[in-house]
Amino acid sequence: YVFKKYSNFADGRNMNDDPNSQYIGVYTGSKSTAPTDPTKYSWTKIKFEGKLYKGYANSTNGLDFTIVEPDDNSYLLAKNRPRVNITNDDDISDIWQANMFLSLKPNTKYTLTARAKGNNNKLWAYFRNNKTSQEYSWGQLEFGNTLETKNVVFTTGSDVDDVLFKFILVPEDENWTGVQVDWYTIHEGDRPYTDYPTNEPAQYHKYRYFGYVFKNGTPTASDFDWFDIQQKSITGDKYTHLVYSDNADGSGFGREPKAYMGIARTTSPVTPTDKKAFKWVRLKGDDGKSAPNFNLLLNTEIKSSSSYTLNGASPTINQNDFNGRNSVEINNNGQTNYGWKGISFRSSKKEFKRGETILIRLPIYIYSDVNVDNGITLALKSHVGNKTLTGFNLDNGTARDTWVIKEIECTVQQDFTSPADNLFYIFSTKNGHFKIAEPYMAVDGDMPKDWMPSLEDLRAHSLSANVRIAGTYEGKKTNNIKFFVDVYYDGVKVTNGFNLTARVWGGGLNKTQEDATYNSDGELTNVYYSNGVKDGTTINIKLDVEYQFLKTTCFARLDNLPDTELVKEITNKYKTFDTTLEQFKSQIGELNDKQFKVAIRGDNLLNSAEKKTGNNLTYTTLEPMKPGNTYTLVADFRYFPANQELRIFNSERQRLVAGINIFTFTVSTETRTINLTPLGNTTEVKDLEVWEGNFNEGLEKNSFDVIAGGINKLVTLKSLNEFKEGRYYKIMFDTIAPNNSAISIDFSEYVLASSDGKAIPNTNFKPMTAKDNVLFARVSNKTNDNKDVVYLEFSGDFDKTKISNIRFYEINLGFRYTKRNEEVNIYSIINQAKNEVNLSVKETLSTNYLTKAQTEATIKVMKDKIENVVTTDNFSTTLTQNARALRIAWNEISEYIQFEDGEMKFYDGKTEENKLKARINSGKYEFWDSGKPVGNMGSAHLKKDPDKMGITFNLEHFLTGKGKYMAWAHKDEFSSDSYNWKWVYTSQPIEDCERDTLNAFCNIDLHWKGIRQAIASTENFVFIDGQTATVPIVHQVTYNGNGSYSWRHGSLTFKNGILTSATHL
């Protein structure tokens, strides 16, 4: 019998006979009447859930929620309610939520209305040309230390097609704490606002979150699935752009909502013009039907092997194999035994309810070269508990050697929950050769015609990493060198799951380690340096980090700290002699003054090799920068606007030059954040380093050798220094042809730029003057005789004879030099009196770093004892000897050892019994506390048989001693401050241990040895698989002689598997 019912719910509740309902239920079975229980029906969706709505909000709970779309014809040009409220000057990146890139009409009147406040400094709102960074004189507002709404009417100029509207504190490097930007509007004509127009369409609007939902009737914020479209992070893919098209490939896209939505994440605020820059998602079904839901499966673009989990297979990835996306290929052949081998994909949904409809779309290619002898299967299952939701055969009836798209729709029959997110399994049970691409799974909705991403795949994520070097490298000797990496995903530290490629060079090593391994502390475990003498070159490490399909690069360096260099030495010698009737004293000495040149290692606060592009770039140091310290920032800048200047905190404002730029600065408050702005939207920054200290210290020695060559625009300069990759130089020179500009870049870059590479514009070169031109260079090339070489490139042809007075000053970022004054006073004294003789030799070292260091040895001879003292700085050892005892004390602490009465005794303070801690004699080691014995261990013999010797552990009686237990224990956690008992004898009740018992706190393995002469009861001895039961038995059967039998019965009683009682005859 077949019956059908209808319902508006996926589980069939409130079922009815209305065919206009959303679900149809079908019953097939032996009942002749329609069941009334909806669980007897299989439910299928036949109606769609209404209209597509797109929503915007400033929080996931719907703050400033609206479903109003942008309108290109609106007179309200722009609106934004960023709700910026800066409470921590270390993180002001949120101010970028208030900035907005616009295109205005030329020579047109607008009204700017804004609600904001500054602090003790003015907050300035203004417009500037995004191409030239020029500030416009019109459309400016200032805000003081009060939240207020202001407006200004202005008329634009002619060049306003690419404009940045932004807020800035004046001066910019002051503390931003307390700054607020609530909302603002920009309206064509004279139109101020008194409140934020939430539901009024604008040409441009800016929100933090975007969502969509299909619904009949007007939706509320809680109906939407929200995802972040405007991240606070200034790094990586910052901007998310949404456009729409009627075509699946995105052709003819615009801003009017249509059937397909394109999503692009870029580092530029400018919307891409190439349709290929977007991921296209179908939002509107045919004839107004609902669109397919987003993919529940994660990482289905199969960008790397981390997209899936291996399950016995050895797959390969085929690039751009299906619709421009990767496929994963599995070739199981030569298998003689049954056993499934394949891969699995992760799902964002792990719980499925009865009645839900699962849609699966899977392109598969089955090769004919391997016979599929036991099936290729798709299973939705959980390995944990080995539970299967459902499974499908993929090879039956499937054409070979061509792509076939499998479309599967099924209804969940029973509730299913998977403890793990790996639940989409594809495998062959024996032999089979196949590949798959674009796997898709969703609950309800339409079957997609194209690949659909997951919401998680569309979210903008950030990845950053730092690498640090621990250990010492001084005087060309390395000691305990280790490398540590810290990886952050969306600002949260991760300790596993990322892949590393490490390149290490310098210090006599040049190694690239693919798949570098690491432990939970981030220490690299297969990249290291041995201890010992090296060649003195800088140790460098560069790490390529990959995690969740994002990549970043970080690097670190450790310079060899040079040996101390003696600059000046002066020596004076002296002697004194003094004698009286009571005393004789003689002293001979030498006073030595020295001045040394000392290298001091600086703190490396940041290394970022990653190339970043944008007008405002933010970096975070490893440790806070503090007021009172000077810092040096080094970075490579390229492709910035003409005459672009940059100031870092309170540094001098410097005009940027292509290549290496160096800034020195201090900070007014403790911070870890560095903002480089303004830079221009096309500016590239890479190889950024931040060091504590001033790079100008120690620029003393000119190491220039000769001009090694020159042709066309290039001049080659040679240094006297041995080649050291990564060394920085400050280069100075004069010229008789100052009507030119210069930069210093790597020679390989010069060759690439001059052929088909990205040429550096002449506006990025530094104009020259006749005297003291300054450029900075980073060494990456060497001459044939292994010397540093630097290349100067000029904007026009240049004759090498036109430069002179060339100076090379090495810049040491890893360390800097300072001077240390040192005074050494050495003397010996003989001091004799009638009761004692004193012999003393003393050396005193005084420096401008160490207050005082002393070494002294004295011998004092008296009539009843001899004292010998050796002292270095604050450490000393005293040996006191008399006729009874020998005492040793050290470091002026109260503990000491005394040898007396044939024993070695340990005291804490005075020589009293209650200060005795332990003593050792010829046979025992005794432990004491507060004058009472605790116990002892040592050799012993049987009282009745002295020939039988052994080793014993003894505990004193609790009435005469302090011992109450003795134990074996173990520290179960390495960070614990206590030990855990394993075996304990207690003489008195302690914790849950009874008096005079031996207690176990761990499992006991007797290795199949017996237990003898033991007593146990069923209450205290339990077999975990023993039964407790009464078993009836027959004692005796008697034949009665008349064809009948009689018997006497009884029982056996078992408790915990042990017989405890039985009846008898």
PDB file of C-alpha atoms in Angstrom, residues 23 59 89 143 262 277 326 584 676 728-729 744:
ATOM      1  CA  TYR A  23       6.962  18.796   2.174  1.00  0.00           C
ATOM      2  CA  SER A  59      27.645  42.764  14.569  1.00  0.00           C
ATOM      3  CA  ASP A  89      46.490  53.097  22.004  1.00  0.00           C
ATOM      4  CA  PHE A 143      36.268  67.427  16.709  1.00  0.00           C
ATOM      5  CA  GLY A 262      30.803  37.525  -6.931  1.00  0.00           C
ATOM      6  CA  ALA A 277      39.116  38.035  -9.475  1.00  0.00           C
ATOM      7  CA  ASN A 326      42.181  20.801  -8.783  1.00  0.00           C
ATOM      8  CA  PHE A 584     104.235  44.175  61.190  1.00  0.00           C
ATOM      9  CA  LEU A 676      53.301  52.875   8.247  1.00  0.00           C
ATOM     10  CA  TYR A 728      73.783  46.747   5.705  1.00  0.00           C
ATOM     11  CA  TYR A 729      75.871  49.740   4.623  1.00  0.00           C
ATOM     12  CA  SER A 744      70.817  50.926  -4.608  1.00  0.00           C
TER      13      SER A 744
END
